[in-house]
Amino acid sequence: MDQLAALLDGPRARGAFLLRSILDPPWSLRIQDEAPLSVTALVRGQAWVILDGDEPVRLRPGEVAINRGPEPYTVADDPGTEPQIVIHPGQRCTTLDGESLYEAMDLGIRSWGNNPDGETVLLTGTYSMEGEVSRRLLEALPPLIVRPGDPIISLLGAEIVKDEPGQEAVLDRLLDLLLIAVLRGHFATNEAPAWYRAMSDPIVGKAMRMLHNNPAHPWTVATLAAEVGVSRASLARRFTELVGEPPMSFLTDWRLALAADLLREPDATIGSVARKVGYGSPFALSAAFKRVRGVSPQEHRAGAVK
């Protein structure tokens, strides 16, 4: 598993919020839903994404905007159009005065807007919970990414209006596919974080994949070095140079990230999570979790379900 795959095991779409918006100008949506990650694809028409304090960014048909939350932003037909609609946490939609617009703008299956034949069509997908597994990747993303998204946009647009058995799973996977395609393109053409670049190294990349795929193994630098066919000193030096931290620090962060995500599962116990991520006892996991993250596993779980 690599870090992009880890993203889909963190805020992986599970019954994600998905909506087709059909709008005639003038329109302007103030997005303050506090979502950690949102995907907006323009099917037709014109749209602008405006981050507070930044220059407006135009979104063209076939392009996708990835917004890293939780800061608010605006999507509008024109940068000069004042917000008319506010999207709140839980995807509650109101006027600026707080009046609900849910029924007034309902246009059918996962569709919403001010005109069923409007000239602008947007597809929006929202990841509502930040998975701790993807924290390292999310911290590496800029607040806004705009990149081409076809042909996945066309597939998502065709499926979003269907109401068939298994449709929710189909839409979740298409949203994940669109997100991962955009992120791959972004990292291929922009300065990628060190850990992402290190994945292509024949020695360090192999070591990282082994740690990702089997965190429960009792790894040491020596055993990891033996598996990748280099000396202990050589692996430690090369890994630290390319990734920015030693192998065992990287492994600890990965184990605790997995643990943080697993602790959100309703049936998980600290003991079962400890075994899955390579800690010999609930006490050992609790001590490491508290030392690195500043809260106990119980406190973390309590905060996640609020």
Short mmCIF file of C-alpha atoms in Angstrom, two decimals:
data_model
loop_
_atom_site.label_atom_id
_atom_site.label_comp_id
_atom_site.label_asym_id
_atom_site.label_seq_id
_atom_site.Cartn_x
_atom_site.Cartn_y
_atom_site.Cartn_z
CA MET A 1 0.00 0.00 0.00
CA ASP A 2 1.35 3.46 -0.86
CA GLN A 3 0.30 6.84 0.50
CA LEU A 4 -2.23 7.48 -2.26
CA ALA A 5 -3.81 4.11 -1.53
CA ALA A 6 -3.72 5.07 2.12
CA LEU A 7 -5.75 8.16 1.31
CA LEU A 8 -8.55 5.91 0.12
CA ASP A 9 -8.35 3.91 3.34
CA GLY A 10 -8.70 7.12 5.32
CA PRO A 11 -11.35 9.48 3.99
CA ARG A 12 -12.49 6.68 1.73
CA ALA A 13 -15.96 7.36 0.37
CA ARG A 14 -18.49 5.40 2.41
CA GLY A 15 -21.94 6.64 1.52
CA ALA A 16 -20.32 9.94 0.56
CA PHE A 17 -22.38 13.03 -0.09
CA LEU A 18 -22.78 13.36 -3.86
CA LEU A 19 -24.89 15.93 -5.67
CA ARG A 20 -25.52 17.24 -9.16
CA SER A 21 -26.19 20.99 -9.17
CA ILE A 22 -28.00 22.56 -12.15
CA LEU A 23 -27.88 26.33 -12.08
CA ASP A 24 -28.65 29.40 -14.15
CA PRO A 25 -26.65 32.59 -13.48
CA PRO A 26 -26.37 34.50 -11.35
CA TRP A 27 -25.51 31.97 -8.63
CA SER A 28 -22.99 31.83 -5.81
CA LEU A 29 -22.56 29.15 -3.14
CA ARG A 30 -20.76 29.86 0.12
CA ILE A 31 -19.31 26.50 1.23
CA GLN A 32 -18.75 26.35 4.97
CA ASP A 33 -19.46 22.68 5.64
CA GLU A 34 -16.05 22.15 7.33
CA ALA A 35 -15.41 19.01 5.26
CA PRO A 36 -11.74 17.97 5.17
CA LEU A 37 -11.83 17.23 1.44
CA SER A 38 -14.29 18.17 -1.31
CA VAL A 39 -14.38 17.40 -5.03
CA THR A 40 -16.17 19.68 -7.53
CA ALA A 41 -16.35 18.76 -11.22
CA LEU A 42 -17.72 21.10 -13.89
CA VAL A 43 -19.73 19.26 -16.55
CA ARG A 44 -20.85 22.32 -18.49
CA GLY A 45 -21.08 26.06 -18.14
CA GLN A 46 -18.72 28.27 -16.19
CA ALA A 47 -17.64 28.36 -12.55
CA TRP A 48 -15.07 30.05 -10.36
CA VAL A 49 -13.61 28.84 -7.06
CA ILE A 50 -12.76 31.64 -4.65
CA LEU A 51 -10.68 30.99 -1.54
CA ASP A 52 -10.84 33.74 1.05
CA GLY A 53 -7.96 36.15 0.50
CA ASP A 54 -6.83 34.56 -2.79
CA GLU A 55 -7.38 35.33 -6.45
CA PRO A 56 -10.39 33.55 -8.04
CA VAL A 57 -9.57 30.39 -10.01
CA ARG A 58 -11.60 29.54 -13.09
CA LEU A 59 -13.04 26.04 -13.46
CA ARG A 60 -13.62 24.93 -17.06
CA PRO A 61 -15.81 22.08 -18.31
CA GLY A 62 -14.04 18.77 -17.76
CA GLU A 63 -11.97 20.13 -14.87
CA VAL A 64 -12.04 19.16 -11.20
CA ALA A 65 -11.39 21.30 -8.12
CA ILE A 66 -10.10 19.62 -4.98
CA ASN A 67 -10.62 21.76 -1.87
CA ARG A 68 -8.78 20.88 1.31
CA GLY A 69 -10.88 21.98 4.28
CA PRO A 70 -12.04 22.89 6.74
CA GLU A 71 -11.73 26.58 5.74
CA PRO A 72 -14.75 28.05 3.90
CA TYR A 73 -14.71 29.03 0.23
CA THR A 74 -17.08 30.16 -2.52
CA VAL A 75 -18.10 28.61 -5.84
CA ALA A 76 -19.87 31.01 -8.21
CA ASP A 77 -20.73 31.71 -11.83
CA ASP A 78 -18.62 34.87 -11.65
CA PRO A 79 -16.18 36.22 -9.04
CA GLY A 80 -18.35 39.30 -8.70
CA THR A 81 -21.55 37.45 -7.78
CA GLU A 82 -22.32 37.82 -4.11
CA PRO A 83 -23.11 34.59 -2.19
CA GLN A 84 -26.80 33.73 -2.19
CA ILE A 85 -26.73 30.24 -0.70
CA VAL A 86 -24.81 28.82 2.27
CA ILE A 87 -23.83 25.14 2.60
CA HIS A 88 -23.48 24.26 6.29
CA PRO A 89 -22.03 21.18 8.05
CA GLY A 90 -24.10 18.11 7.28
CA GLN A 91 -24.74 19.60 3.81
CA ARG A 92 -27.61 21.71 5.16
CA CYS A 93 -28.47 24.35 2.56
CA THR A 94 -29.94 27.75 3.46
CA THR A 95 -30.30 31.31 2.33
CA LEU A 96 -28.02 33.91 3.92
CA ASP A 97 -30.80 34.47 6.46
CA GLY A 98 -30.90 30.80 7.43
CA GLU A 99 -34.04 29.77 5.55
CA SER A 100 -33.88 26.15 4.37
CA LEU A 101 -33.69 25.61 0.62
CA TYR A 102 -33.78 21.80 0.64
CA GLU A 103 -37.28 21.41 -0.80
CA ALA A 104 -37.35 24.59 -2.89
CA MET A 105 -34.32 23.56 -4.96
CA ASP A 106 -34.87 19.79 -5.12
CA LEU A 107 -34.66 18.57 -8.73
CA GLY A 108 -34.89 14.80 -8.22
CA ILE A 109 -32.40 12.01 -7.59
CA ARG A 110 -29.22 13.60 -6.17
CA SER A 111 -30.04 16.74 -8.15
CA TRP A 112 -30.51 20.28 -6.93
CA GLY A 113 -30.58 23.77 -8.37
CA ASN A 114 -32.56 26.78 -9.55
CA ASN A 115 -33.47 25.50 -13.02
CA PRO A 116 -33.69 21.88 -14.28
CA ASP A 117 -32.43 23.12 -17.66
CA GLY A 118 -29.77 25.45 -16.26
CA GLU A 119 -26.68 26.22 -18.30
CA THR A 120 -24.25 25.15 -15.57
CA VAL A 121 -23.93 21.60 -14.22
CA LEU A 122 -21.63 20.80 -11.29
CA LEU A 123 -20.94 17.44 -9.64
CA THR A 124 -19.94 17.67 -5.99
CA GLY A 125 -18.57 14.94 -3.73
CA THR A 126 -17.66 15.48 -0.11
CA TYR A 127 -15.52 13.38 2.21
CA SER A 128 -17.03 14.15 5.59
CA MET A 129 -14.40 12.61 7.90
CA GLU A 130 -10.64 12.97 7.83
CA GLY A 131 -9.08 9.54 8.24
CA GLU A 132 -5.93 9.63 10.31
CA VAL A 133 -4.22 7.26 7.87
CA SER A 134 -4.15 10.04 5.27
CA ARG A 135 -3.02 12.84 7.57
CA ARG A 136 0.48 12.90 6.09
CA LEU A 137 -0.90 13.22 2.56
CA LEU A 138 -3.59 15.77 3.37
CA GLU A 139 -1.02 18.00 5.04
CA ALA A 140 0.97 17.94 1.79
CA LEU A 141 -1.92 19.22 -0.33
CA PRO A 142 -2.44 22.89 -1.15
CA PRO A 143 -5.81 24.43 -0.26
CA LEU A 144 -6.96 24.15 -3.89
CA ILE A 145 -6.04 21.92 -6.83
CA VAL A 146 -7.63 22.32 -10.28
CA ARG A 147 -6.91 19.68 -12.91
CA PRO A 148 -8.59 17.84 -15.82
CA GLY A 149 -10.93 15.04 -14.76
CA ASP A 150 -12.42 13.53 -17.91
CA PRO A 151 -13.43 10.80 -18.70
CA ILE A 152 -14.22 9.96 -15.07
CA ILE A 153 -16.43 13.04 -14.80
CA SER A 154 -18.62 11.66 -17.57
CA LEU A 155 -18.93 8.31 -15.79
CA LEU A 156 -19.80 9.95 -12.50
CA GLY A 157 -22.32 12.25 -14.18
CA ALA A 158 -24.08 9.30 -15.79
CA GLU A 159 -24.26 7.32 -12.54
CA ILE A 160 -25.12 10.09 -10.07
CA VAL A 161 -28.74 10.31 -11.25
CA LYS A 162 -29.40 6.56 -11.10
CA ASP A 163 -31.21 4.85 -8.24
CA GLU A 164 -30.38 1.17 -8.67
CA PRO A 165 -29.26 -1.61 -6.32
CA GLY A 166 -25.68 -1.06 -5.23
CA GLN A 167 -25.69 2.48 -6.57
CA GLU A 168 -24.15 3.99 -3.45
CA ALA A 169 -21.12 1.69 -3.74
CA VAL A 170 -20.73 2.52 -7.43
CA LEU A 171 -20.76 6.25 -6.71
CA ASP A 172 -18.32 5.93 -3.81
CA ARG A 173 -15.79 4.12 -5.97
CA LEU A 174 -16.16 6.56 -8.86
CA LEU A 175 -15.60 9.47 -6.49
CA ASP A 176 -12.47 7.75 -5.13
CA LEU A 177 -11.26 7.11 -8.68
CA LEU A 178 -11.74 10.75 -9.66
CA LEU A 179 -9.91 11.95 -6.56
CA ILE A 180 -6.95 9.63 -7.01
CA ALA A 181 -6.62 10.52 -10.71
CA VAL A 182 -6.46 14.23 -9.89
CA LEU A 183 -3.91 13.72 -7.11
CA ARG A 184 -1.70 11.57 -9.32
CA GLY A 185 -1.72 14.26 -11.96
CA HIS A 186 -1.01 16.95 -9.40
CA PHE A 187 2.01 15.20 -7.92
CA ALA A 188 3.34 14.35 -11.38
CA THR A 189 3.48 18.01 -12.41
CA ASN A 190 4.13 19.79 -9.10
CA GLU A 191 6.63 19.55 -6.29
CA ALA A 192 5.67 16.34 -4.51
CA PRO A 193 6.43 15.75 -0.81
CA ALA A 194 9.61 13.87 0.01
CA TRP A 195 7.87 10.66 1.09
CA TYR A 196 5.99 10.55 -2.22
CA ARG A 197 9.16 10.93 -4.28
CA ALA A 198 10.88 8.31 -2.13
CA MET A 199 8.31 5.71 -3.19
CA SER A 200 10.03 5.51 -6.61
CA ASP A 201 13.44 4.72 -5.12
CA PRO A 202 14.27 1.02 -5.67
CA ILE A 203 15.53 0.54 -2.11
CA VAL A 204 13.59 3.02 0.04
CA GLY A 205 10.39 2.57 -1.94
CA LYS A 206 10.52 -1.17 -1.40
CA ALA A 207 11.14 -0.68 2.32
CA MET A 208 8.24 1.77 2.62
CA ARG A 209 5.88 -0.63 0.89
CA MET A 210 6.90 -3.43 3.24
CA LEU A 211 6.18 -1.25 6.26
CA HIS A 212 2.87 -0.13 4.78
CA ASN A 213 1.73 -3.62 3.90
CA ASN A 214 2.74 -5.38 7.11
CA PRO A 215 2.81 -2.94 10.04
CA ALA A 216 2.20 -5.75 12.55
CA HIS A 217 5.55 -7.40 11.76
CA PRO A 218 8.23 -6.89 14.46
CA TRP A 219 10.39 -4.76 12.18
CA THR A 220 13.85 -3.52 13.05
CA VAL A 221 16.19 -1.58 10.79
CA ALA A 222 18.30 -4.74 10.51
CA THR A 223 15.44 -7.01 9.42
CA LEU A 224 14.12 -4.40 7.01
CA ALA A 225 17.59 -3.92 5.52
CA ALA A 226 17.96 -7.67 5.06
CA GLU A 227 14.65 -7.83 3.20
CA VAL A 228 15.64 -5.10 0.74
CA GLY A 229 19.19 -6.41 0.34
CA VAL A 230 21.36 -3.61 1.76
CA SER A 231 23.26 -2.99 4.96
CA ARG A 232 21.58 -1.60 8.03
CA ALA A 233 23.65 1.59 7.91
CA SER A 234 23.01 2.08 4.20
CA LEU A 235 19.24 1.73 4.57
CA ALA A 236 19.07 4.03 7.59
CA ARG A 237 21.09 6.72 5.83
CA ARG A 238 19.26 6.50 2.49
CA PHE A 239 15.81 6.29 4.07
CA THR A 240 16.41 9.35 6.26
CA GLU A 241 17.83 11.36 3.35
CA LEU A 242 14.89 10.65 1.03
CA VAL A 243 11.95 10.49 3.45
CA GLY A 244 13.11 13.01 6.02
CA GLU A 245 12.96 10.68 9.03
CA PRO A 246 14.46 7.32 10.08
CA PRO A 247 12.67 4.07 9.18
CA MET A 248 11.45 3.30 12.69
CA SER A 249 10.06 6.81 13.18
CA PHE A 250 8.21 6.43 9.89
CA LEU A 251 6.88 3.04 11.03
CA THR A 252 5.71 4.43 14.38
CA ASP A 253 3.81 7.22 12.65
CA TRP A 254 2.24 4.75 10.23
CA ARG A 255 1.22 2.32 12.98
CA LEU A 256 -0.37 5.05 15.07
CA ALA A 257 -2.13 6.49 12.04
CA LEU A 258 -3.63 3.09 11.33
CA ALA A 259 -4.53 2.70 14.99
CA ALA A 260 -6.26 6.07 15.04
CA ASP A 261 -8.37 5.04 12.07
CA LEU A 262 -9.15 1.56 13.40
CA LEU A 263 -10.20 2.94 16.79
CA ARG A 264 -13.14 4.61 15.06
CA GLU A 265 -14.62 1.21 14.24
CA PRO A 266 -17.49 0.51 16.66
CA ASP A 267 -16.43 -3.05 17.53
CA ALA A 268 -12.70 -2.39 17.85
CA THR A 269 -10.93 -2.89 21.17
CA ILE A 270 -7.58 -1.40 22.08
CA GLY A 271 -6.20 -4.93 22.29
CA SER A 272 -7.40 -5.92 18.80
CA VAL A 273 -6.10 -2.68 17.31
CA ALA A 274 -2.74 -3.13 19.07
CA ARG A 275 -2.28 -6.57 17.50
CA LYS A 276 -3.17 -5.30 14.01
CA VAL A 277 -0.62 -2.48 14.08
CA GLY A 278 2.30 -4.27 15.72
CA TYR A 279 2.07 -3.50 19.44
CA GLY A 280 2.39 -6.39 21.86
CA SER A 281 -0.25 -5.20 24.32
CA PRO A 282 -2.98 -2.58 24.82
CA PHE A 283 -0.67 -0.87 27.32
CA ALA A 284 2.15 -0.56 24.76
CA LEU A 285 -0.20 0.96 22.18
CA SER A 286 -1.74 3.32 24.74
CA ALA A 287 1.68 4.53 25.89
CA ALA A 288 2.87 5.19 22.32
CA PHE A 289 -0.39 6.82 21.32
CA LYS A 290 -0.33 9.15 24.31
CA ARG A 291 3.34 10.01 23.81
CA VAL A 292 3.04 10.87 20.12
CA ARG A 293 -0.51 12.20 19.82
CA GLY A 294 -1.01 13.71 23.24
CA VAL A 295 -4.24 11.83 24.00
CA SER A 296 -5.04 8.27 24.99
CA PRO A 297 -6.74 5.88 22.56
CA GLN A 298 -9.92 6.19 24.64
CA GLU A 299 -9.85 9.98 24.40
CA HIS A 300 -9.20 9.80 20.68
CA ARG A 301 -12.15 7.44 20.17
CA ALA A 302 -14.43 9.63 22.29
CA GLY A 303 -13.50 12.69 20.21
CA ALA A 304 -14.12 10.84 16.96
CA VAL A 305 -17.72 9.93 17.81
CA LYS A 306 -18.82 13.35 19.05
#
